[in-house]
Short mmCIF file of C-alpha atoms in Angstrom, two decimals:
data_model
loop_
_atom_site.label_atom_id
_atom_site.label_comp_id
_atom_site.label_asym_id
_atom_site.label_seq_id
_atom_site.Cartn_x
_atom_site.Cartn_y
_atom_site.Cartn_z
CA MET A 1 -1.17 -0.65 1.76
CA LYS A 2 2.58 -0.92 1.33
CA LYS A 3 4.81 2.09 1.72
CA PRO A 4 8.56 2.11 2.20
CA LEU A 5 9.71 2.57 5.79
CA LYS A 6 11.92 5.22 4.28
CA LEU A 7 9.46 8.13 4.34
CA VAL A 8 8.54 9.33 0.92
CA PHE A 9 6.11 12.22 0.88
CA LEU A 10 3.32 12.04 -1.63
CA ILE A 11 0.32 14.30 -1.92
CA LEU A 12 -2.71 12.05 -1.92
CA MET A 13 -6.07 13.27 -3.23
CA THR A 14 -8.89 12.81 -5.72
CA VAL A 15 -12.12 14.36 -6.97
CA ALA A 16 -15.89 13.82 -6.34
CA ILE A 17 -19.55 15.17 -6.31
CA LEU A 18 -22.85 15.58 -4.34
CA PRO A 19 -26.65 14.68 -4.56
CA LYS A 20 -29.76 14.01 -2.33
CA GLU A 21 -32.83 11.97 -3.17
CA ALA A 22 -30.68 9.00 -4.15
CA GLN A 23 -27.39 7.46 -3.16
CA ALA A 24 -24.47 8.17 -5.47
CA ALA A 25 -24.72 4.82 -7.21
CA ASN A 26 -28.26 5.68 -8.35
CA PHE A 27 -27.17 8.57 -10.57
CA ILE A 28 -27.11 7.14 -14.06
CA ASP A 29 -24.54 9.67 -15.32
CA LEU A 30 -22.09 9.17 -12.45
CA ALA A 31 -20.15 5.99 -13.11
CA ASP A 32 -16.88 6.63 -11.26
CA GLU A 33 -17.12 4.79 -7.93
CA THR A 34 -14.19 6.78 -6.50
CA LEU A 35 -16.67 9.64 -6.02
CA SER A 36 -19.22 7.70 -4.00
CA THR A 37 -18.04 8.46 -0.45
CA GLU A 38 -18.17 12.23 -0.87
CA ILE A 39 -21.42 12.05 -2.80
CA ASP A 40 -23.15 9.88 -0.24
CA TYR A 41 -21.97 12.12 2.58
CA LEU A 42 -23.46 15.23 1.01
CA VAL A 43 -26.65 13.35 0.15
CA GLU A 44 -27.03 12.35 3.80
CA GLN A 45 -26.33 15.90 4.93
CA ASP A 46 -28.96 17.25 2.50
CA ILE A 47 -26.40 19.66 1.03
CA ILE A 48 -26.86 19.03 -2.70
CA LYS A 49 -29.53 17.23 -4.67
CA GLY A 50 -29.54 15.53 -8.02
CA TYR A 51 -32.13 15.96 -10.76
CA SER A 52 -35.53 14.29 -10.92
CA ASN A 53 -34.50 12.04 -13.81
CA LYS A 54 -31.64 10.45 -11.79
CA LEU A 55 -29.04 12.67 -13.39
CA PHE A 56 -26.34 14.44 -11.45
CA LYS A 57 -24.79 16.34 -14.36
CA PRO A 58 -21.29 16.16 -12.86
CA ASN A 59 -19.64 18.15 -15.64
CA GLU A 60 -21.93 21.17 -15.40
CA ASN A 61 -20.22 24.33 -14.17
CA VAL A 62 -21.09 25.91 -10.82
CA THR A 63 -22.17 29.56 -10.49
CA LYS A 64 -21.41 31.95 -7.65
CA ALA A 65 -25.06 31.92 -6.57
CA GLN A 66 -25.11 28.13 -6.45
CA VAL A 67 -21.94 28.13 -4.36
CA ALA A 68 -23.54 30.64 -1.98
CA VAL A 69 -26.55 28.35 -1.51
CA ILE A 70 -24.43 25.24 -1.01
CA LEU A 71 -22.10 26.91 1.50
CA THR A 72 -25.04 28.36 3.42
CA ARG A 73 -26.38 24.82 3.87
CA ALA A 74 -22.98 23.30 4.62
CA LEU A 75 -22.06 25.88 7.25
CA GLY A 76 -25.55 26.32 8.66
CA LEU A 77 -25.37 30.08 8.13
CA ASN A 78 -28.07 32.31 9.54
CA THR A 79 -30.36 33.75 6.87
CA ILE A 80 -32.63 35.68 9.24
CA ASN A 81 -32.10 39.37 9.97
CA ILE A 82 -28.99 39.43 7.81
CA GLU A 83 -27.31 42.65 6.77
CA ASN A 84 -27.98 43.67 3.19
CA PRO A 85 -24.64 43.70 1.33
CA LYS A 86 -26.26 46.06 -1.19
CA PHE A 87 -25.07 44.37 -4.35
CA GLN A 88 -26.59 46.22 -7.28
CA ASP A 89 -27.36 42.95 -9.08
CA VAL A 90 -28.77 41.11 -6.03
CA THR A 91 -31.85 42.87 -4.72
CA THR A 92 -33.89 41.64 -1.76
CA THR A 93 -36.27 40.01 -4.24
CA HIS A 94 -33.53 37.88 -5.81
CA LYS A 95 -34.17 34.15 -5.53
CA TYR A 96 -30.94 33.60 -3.59
CA TYR A 97 -30.69 36.96 -1.84
CA LYS A 98 -30.61 35.49 1.67
CA GLU A 99 -27.89 32.95 0.88
CA ILE A 100 -25.75 35.47 -1.00
CA ALA A 101 -26.10 37.96 1.85
CA ALA A 102 -25.28 35.24 4.37
CA VAL A 103 -22.00 34.21 2.73
CA GLN A 104 -20.99 37.84 2.25
CA ASN A 105 -21.78 38.61 5.90
CA ALA A 106 -19.63 35.61 6.88
CA GLY A 107 -16.65 37.05 4.99
CA ILE A 108 -16.58 34.27 2.39
CA PHE A 109 -17.26 36.69 -0.48
CA GLU A 110 -15.91 40.21 -0.56
CA GLU A 111 -17.87 43.45 -0.45
CA GLY A 112 -18.48 45.31 -3.69
CA ARG A 113 -21.05 46.98 -5.88
CA ILE A 114 -21.90 43.85 -7.85
CA PHE A 115 -21.89 40.12 -7.07
CA ASN A 116 -22.38 38.54 -10.50
CA PRO A 117 -24.57 35.68 -9.21
CA ASP A 118 -24.67 33.90 -12.56
CA ALA A 119 -20.91 34.07 -13.13
CA ILE A 120 -19.15 30.71 -13.38
CA MET A 121 -16.79 29.95 -10.48
CA THR A 122 -13.23 29.08 -11.41
CA ARG A 123 -11.12 26.52 -9.60
CA GLY A 124 -8.95 29.30 -8.20
CA GLN A 125 -11.98 31.18 -6.88
CA MET A 126 -13.24 27.93 -5.39
CA ALA A 127 -10.00 27.59 -3.42
CA ILE A 128 -10.41 31.11 -2.04
CA VAL A 129 -13.97 30.63 -0.81
CA LEU A 130 -13.29 27.21 0.74
CA GLN A 131 -10.22 28.51 2.58
CA ARG A 132 -12.27 31.37 3.99
CA ALA A 133 -15.33 29.24 4.74
CA PHE A 134 -13.41 26.63 6.74
CA GLN A 135 -10.53 28.80 7.99
CA LEU A 136 -7.98 26.36 6.61
CA LYS A 137 -4.31 26.71 7.57
CA GLY A 138 -0.97 25.53 6.21
CA SER A 139 0.74 25.62 2.83
CA ALA A 140 2.03 22.81 0.63
CA PRO A 141 5.16 23.15 -1.50
CA ASP A 142 4.29 24.70 -4.86
CA TYR A 143 4.38 21.67 -7.15
CA PHE A 144 1.65 22.82 -9.58
CA THR A 145 3.32 23.75 -12.85
CA ASP A 146 0.80 26.42 -13.89
CA LEU A 147 0.79 28.53 -10.71
CA THR A 148 2.79 31.63 -9.86
CA GLU A 149 2.60 33.90 -6.85
CA GLN A 150 0.55 36.27 -9.03
CA THR A 151 -2.13 33.63 -9.69
CA PRO A 152 -5.43 34.62 -8.03
CA GLY A 153 -5.94 32.11 -5.22
CA TYR A 154 -2.30 31.02 -5.22
CA LYS A 155 -1.94 30.83 -1.43
CA GLU A 156 -5.37 29.32 -0.96
CA ILE A 157 -4.73 26.58 -3.55
CA LEU A 158 -1.58 25.57 -1.72
CA THR A 159 -3.49 25.58 1.56
CA LEU A 160 -6.08 23.21 0.11
CA ALA A 161 -3.29 21.00 -1.22
CA TYR A 162 -1.59 20.97 2.20
CA ASN A 163 -4.84 19.72 3.72
CA HIS A 164 -5.24 17.03 1.02
CA LEU A 165 -8.42 18.55 -0.38
CA VAL A 166 -7.10 18.97 -3.93
CA ARG A 167 -4.55 17.20 -6.00
CA GLY A 168 -4.55 18.67 -9.47
CA TYR A 169 -4.17 16.89 -12.79
CA GLU A 170 -1.85 14.15 -13.98
CA ASP A 171 0.24 16.62 -15.97
CA GLY A 172 1.07 18.55 -12.78
CA THR A 173 -1.28 21.46 -13.41
CA PHE A 174 -4.10 22.82 -11.26
CA LYS A 175 -5.89 24.85 -13.98
CA PRO A 176 -6.95 27.70 -11.67
CA ASP A 177 -8.79 29.59 -14.43
CA GLU A 178 -10.87 26.61 -15.53
CA PRO A 179 -14.53 26.51 -14.43
CA VAL A 180 -15.14 24.30 -11.41
CA THR A 181 -17.63 21.54 -12.12
CA ARG A 182 -20.35 20.21 -9.86
CA ALA A 183 -18.30 17.05 -9.39
CA HIS A 184 -15.12 18.80 -8.36
CA PHE A 185 -16.73 21.40 -6.13
CA SER A 186 -18.75 18.72 -4.40
CA ALA A 187 -15.66 16.65 -3.70
CA PHE A 188 -13.66 19.58 -2.36
CA LEU A 189 -16.55 20.70 -0.15
CA ALA A 190 -17.22 17.26 1.34
CA ARG A 191 -13.54 16.87 2.13
CA ALA A 192 -13.35 20.26 3.80
CA MET A 193 -16.41 19.44 5.89
CA THR A 194 -14.86 16.19 7.15
CA LEU A 195 -11.25 17.30 7.58
CA SER A 196 -9.70 15.68 10.63
CA LYS A 197 -6.20 15.37 12.09
CA PRO A 198 -6.51 12.64 14.73
CA ASP A 199 -3.73 11.10 16.81
CA LEU A 200 -3.77 7.50 15.56
CA LEU A 201 -0.94 6.24 17.78
CA LYS A 202 -1.42 3.90 20.70
CA ASP A 203 -0.83 5.60 24.05
CA PRO A 204 2.42 4.28 25.64
CA ALA A 205 0.99 4.85 29.12
CA PHE A 206 -1.50 1.98 28.62
CA ILE A 207 -1.42 -1.76 28.06
CA TYR A 208 -3.85 -2.69 25.27
CA THR A 209 -5.78 -5.96 25.31
CA TYR A 210 -7.29 -7.17 22.03
CA ALA A 211 -9.45 -10.10 21.03
CA TYR A 212 -7.71 -11.57 17.98
CA TYR A 213 -9.04 -14.01 15.40
CA SER A 214 -6.33 -15.70 13.34
CA LEU A 215 -7.22 -16.20 9.70
CA ASN A 216 -4.37 -18.72 9.45
CA ASP A 217 -5.47 -21.28 12.02
CA HIS A 218 -9.01 -19.95 12.64
CA GLN A 219 -8.38 -19.77 16.37
CA ARG A 220 -9.25 -16.96 18.76
CA TYR A 221 -6.62 -15.46 21.03
CA THR A 222 -6.24 -12.67 23.56
CA LEU A 223 -3.28 -10.39 22.88
CA ASN A 224 -1.59 -7.80 25.08
CA TYR A 225 0.25 -4.88 23.47
CA GLN A 226 2.74 -3.07 25.68
CA TYR A 227 5.02 -0.19 24.72
CA ASP A 228 8.67 -1.22 25.02
CA HIS A 229 10.92 1.44 23.51
CA HIS A 230 11.47 3.87 20.64
CA ASP A 231 13.97 2.56 18.10
CA GLY A 232 14.91 5.99 16.80
CA LYS A 233 12.05 6.04 14.35
CA ASN A 234 9.17 3.83 15.49
CA ASP A 235 7.38 3.07 18.73
CA VAL A 236 8.04 -0.61 19.40
CA TRP A 237 5.18 -2.53 21.02
CA VAL A 238 5.74 -6.03 22.40
CA VAL A 239 2.84 -8.37 21.67
CA GLU A 240 2.10 -11.24 24.05
CA ASN A 241 -0.41 -14.00 23.34
CA LEU A 242 -2.14 -14.48 26.69
CA SER A 243 -3.87 -17.61 25.41
CA THR A 244 -0.62 -19.49 24.83
CA GLU A 245 1.92 -17.24 26.62
CA GLN A 246 3.91 -17.06 23.40
CA THR A 247 5.25 -13.80 22.03
CA PHE A 248 4.11 -12.49 18.66
CA PRO A 249 6.37 -10.33 16.47
CA ASN A 250 6.61 -6.75 17.74
CA GLU A 251 4.42 -4.03 16.27
CA LEU A 252 6.12 -0.93 14.88
CA ILE A 253 4.19 2.34 14.81
CA TYR A 254 5.46 5.55 13.26
CA GLY A 255 3.78 8.88 13.71
CA ASP A 256 4.47 12.57 13.36
CA ASP A 257 2.51 15.68 12.45
CA ARG A 258 1.89 14.46 8.89
CA ILE A 259 2.35 10.67 8.81
CA TYR A 260 1.02 7.49 10.40
CA GLY A 261 2.49 4.07 9.65
CA GLN A 262 2.23 0.62 11.23
CA ALA A 263 4.03 -2.64 10.53
CA ILE A 264 4.74 -6.06 11.97
CA ALA A 265 8.45 -6.33 12.78
CA ARG A 266 10.11 -8.93 10.57
CA ASP A 267 13.66 -9.68 9.52
CA GLY A 268 14.48 -7.41 6.59
CA ASN A 269 11.17 -5.58 6.94
CA THR A 270 11.11 -2.65 4.53
CA HIS A 271 7.45 -1.66 4.29
CA TYR A 272 4.66 -0.38 6.48
CA ASP A 273 1.52 -2.48 6.25
CA LEU A 274 -0.59 0.66 6.61
CA TYR A 275 0.71 4.11 5.73
CA LEU A 276 -1.35 7.31 5.83
CA GLU A 277 -0.74 10.99 5.30
CA LEU A 278 -2.46 13.46 7.62
CA PRO A 279 -4.80 15.26 7.86
CA LEU A 280 -7.53 12.87 6.77
CA ARG A 281 -10.84 13.56 5.04
CA ILE A 282 -13.47 11.34 3.49
CA GLY A 283 -13.01 9.83 0.06
CA VAL A 284 -10.25 7.97 -1.74
CA ILE A 285 -6.88 8.99 -0.34
CA LEU A 286 -4.78 6.42 -2.18
CA HIS A 287 -5.64 5.06 -5.60
CA GLU A 288 -4.13 1.88 -7.00
CA ASP A 289 -2.97 3.82 -10.06
CA ASP A 290 -1.10 6.45 -8.03
CA ALA A 291 2.64 6.68 -8.53
CA GLY A 292 4.54 4.70 -5.92
CA VAL A 293 1.74 2.26 -5.15
CA THR A 294 3.09 -1.25 -5.62
CA SER A 295 0.57 -3.44 -3.83
CA GLY A 296 -2.54 -2.68 -5.89
CA VAL A 297 -4.71 -1.21 -3.16
CA ARG A 298 -7.25 1.57 -2.92
CA VAL A 299 -7.59 3.28 0.44
CA THR A 300 -10.78 5.18 1.22
CA VAL A 301 -11.70 7.13 4.33
CA LYS A 302 -15.36 6.22 4.84
CA THR A 303 -15.88 8.62 7.73
CA THR A 304 -13.91 10.78 10.14
CA ASN A 305 -16.74 10.88 12.68
CA GLY A 306 -18.18 7.38 12.91
CA ILE A 307 -19.58 5.29 15.77
CA VAL A 308 -18.10 1.84 16.46
CA GLN A 309 -18.68 -0.76 19.17
CA ALA A 310 -15.48 -2.49 20.38
CA GLY A 311 -15.58 -4.71 23.45
CA GLU A 312 -18.06 -3.15 25.83
CA VAL A 313 -17.36 0.42 24.71
CA GLN A 314 -19.16 2.43 22.06
CA TYR A 315 -16.73 4.88 20.52
CA SER A 316 -17.71 8.07 18.70
CA GLY A 317 -15.61 10.29 16.46
CA VAL A 318 -14.14 7.17 14.85
CA VAL A 319 -12.00 7.32 11.71
CA ILE A 320 -12.98 4.36 9.52
CA LEU A 321 -10.60 3.42 6.70
CA GLU A 322 -11.23 0.88 3.97
CA GLU A 323 -8.32 -0.75 2.15
CA LYS A 324 -9.38 -2.74 -0.90
CA SER A 325 -7.10 -5.00 -2.93
CA ILE A 326 -7.80 -4.90 -6.65
CA THR A 327 -5.93 -8.20 -7.13
CA ASN A 328 -7.98 -10.44 -4.83
CA GLY A 329 -10.88 -8.24 -3.73
CA THR A 330 -9.99 -8.41 -0.03
CA VAL A 331 -11.34 -5.47 1.96
CA LYS A 332 -9.68 -4.50 5.23
CA THR A 333 -11.46 -2.04 7.50
CA TYR A 334 -9.57 -0.14 10.20
CA CYS A 335 -11.27 1.81 12.99
CA PHE A 336 -9.18 4.41 14.84
CA VAL A 337 -10.07 6.65 17.78
CA ASP A 338 -8.22 9.89 18.45
CA GLY A 339 -5.72 9.45 21.30
CA ILE A 340 -6.38 5.71 21.57
CA GLY A 341 -5.40 4.23 18.22
CA LEU A 342 -6.80 1.10 16.61
CA VAL A 343 -9.99 -0.18 18.26
CA LYS A 344 -11.21 -2.59 15.59
CA GLU A 345 -10.04 -4.23 12.38
CA LEU A 346 -11.99 -6.38 9.93
CA HIS A 347 -10.92 -8.49 6.95
CA ASN A 348 -13.92 -8.60 4.67
CA ASP A 349 -16.71 -8.99 7.25
CA ILE A 350 -14.63 -10.90 9.82
CA VAL A 351 -13.49 -9.06 12.95
CA VAL A 352 -9.81 -9.90 13.43
CA PHE A 353 -8.90 -7.31 16.09
CA GLU A 354 -11.18 -5.82 18.73
CA LEU A 355 -10.01 -3.70 21.65
CA LEU A 356 -11.29 -5.23 24.89
CA ASN A 357 -9.73 -2.82 27.36
CA ARG A 358 -6.81 -0.56 28.19
CA THR A 359 -5.16 -0.57 31.57
CA MET A 360 -2.84 2.11 32.89
CA LYS A 361 0.73 0.92 33.43
CA LYS A 362 1.74 0.73 37.09
#
């Protein structure tokens, strides 16, 4: 992924949906592959199921009762010995009484005389319940053209945008009063469930040793990465080829509370080779059609809690990113561990970088 070294802030996000008995690709009415990561995640978690005839019905609207059921599953809420919220339209014999009571007890839905279980959820209401359910923090600049401070869910929508859970429509609107579809609610939920803000930087206190396979000469090398200095913007890491004692170009790594970028230092270098906005969540975070994308890539977070073997260490809590070129089909996979940085990198199915060990500087 190419991004200018000059930091330009874009809000990156997309939309998706959830099922169970089948993987996302098996739903005959769900053709958009950009939804597959979120869908597959919720299928694996047994949160939402499709229909028996392999339909997902992504454009169907979601009711308040359905949201209560889905959130109860997603959050693992207790449905035993729950306090009766005493909604006049949700008696103890209601099909979803336990789930509705559970989400109300959890403070996700407000108290009141009626619940309206069959009422269609709007996108604005969806933002409110997700913010409450996952205790999300932060606020993005108000760039949605159809929001005002009087819009129900105004603050919560901006909180979801800040956390890269929503993006809105191409015309700059959010459409807070529109019904939320199964597809959209599923995407937003899966992202909220996998939200992560890891430290992707290498630790300057350590020397990193990688096994490296060169795709240019098809030779294997051992590389040492050692922090050298901060150039006013990037951490500069000196790379030494222990196999030949030659020095590779330095690695530049940029990181702050909201950005991660890495590049190979070159004369006249103006782009990061990998550029990410934080926090991360599963799903497509950069689409090749997004404004500002010049290299024709799609970046997808496959997981924020994976397991990867690198060297003799099995790492958990791994962020796995997939960068796919639409021009040549090349797929690069990056595996990051919080507080350690890159532990593995593959080009298609070939491992090109693998962390062997880290040694504390003397």
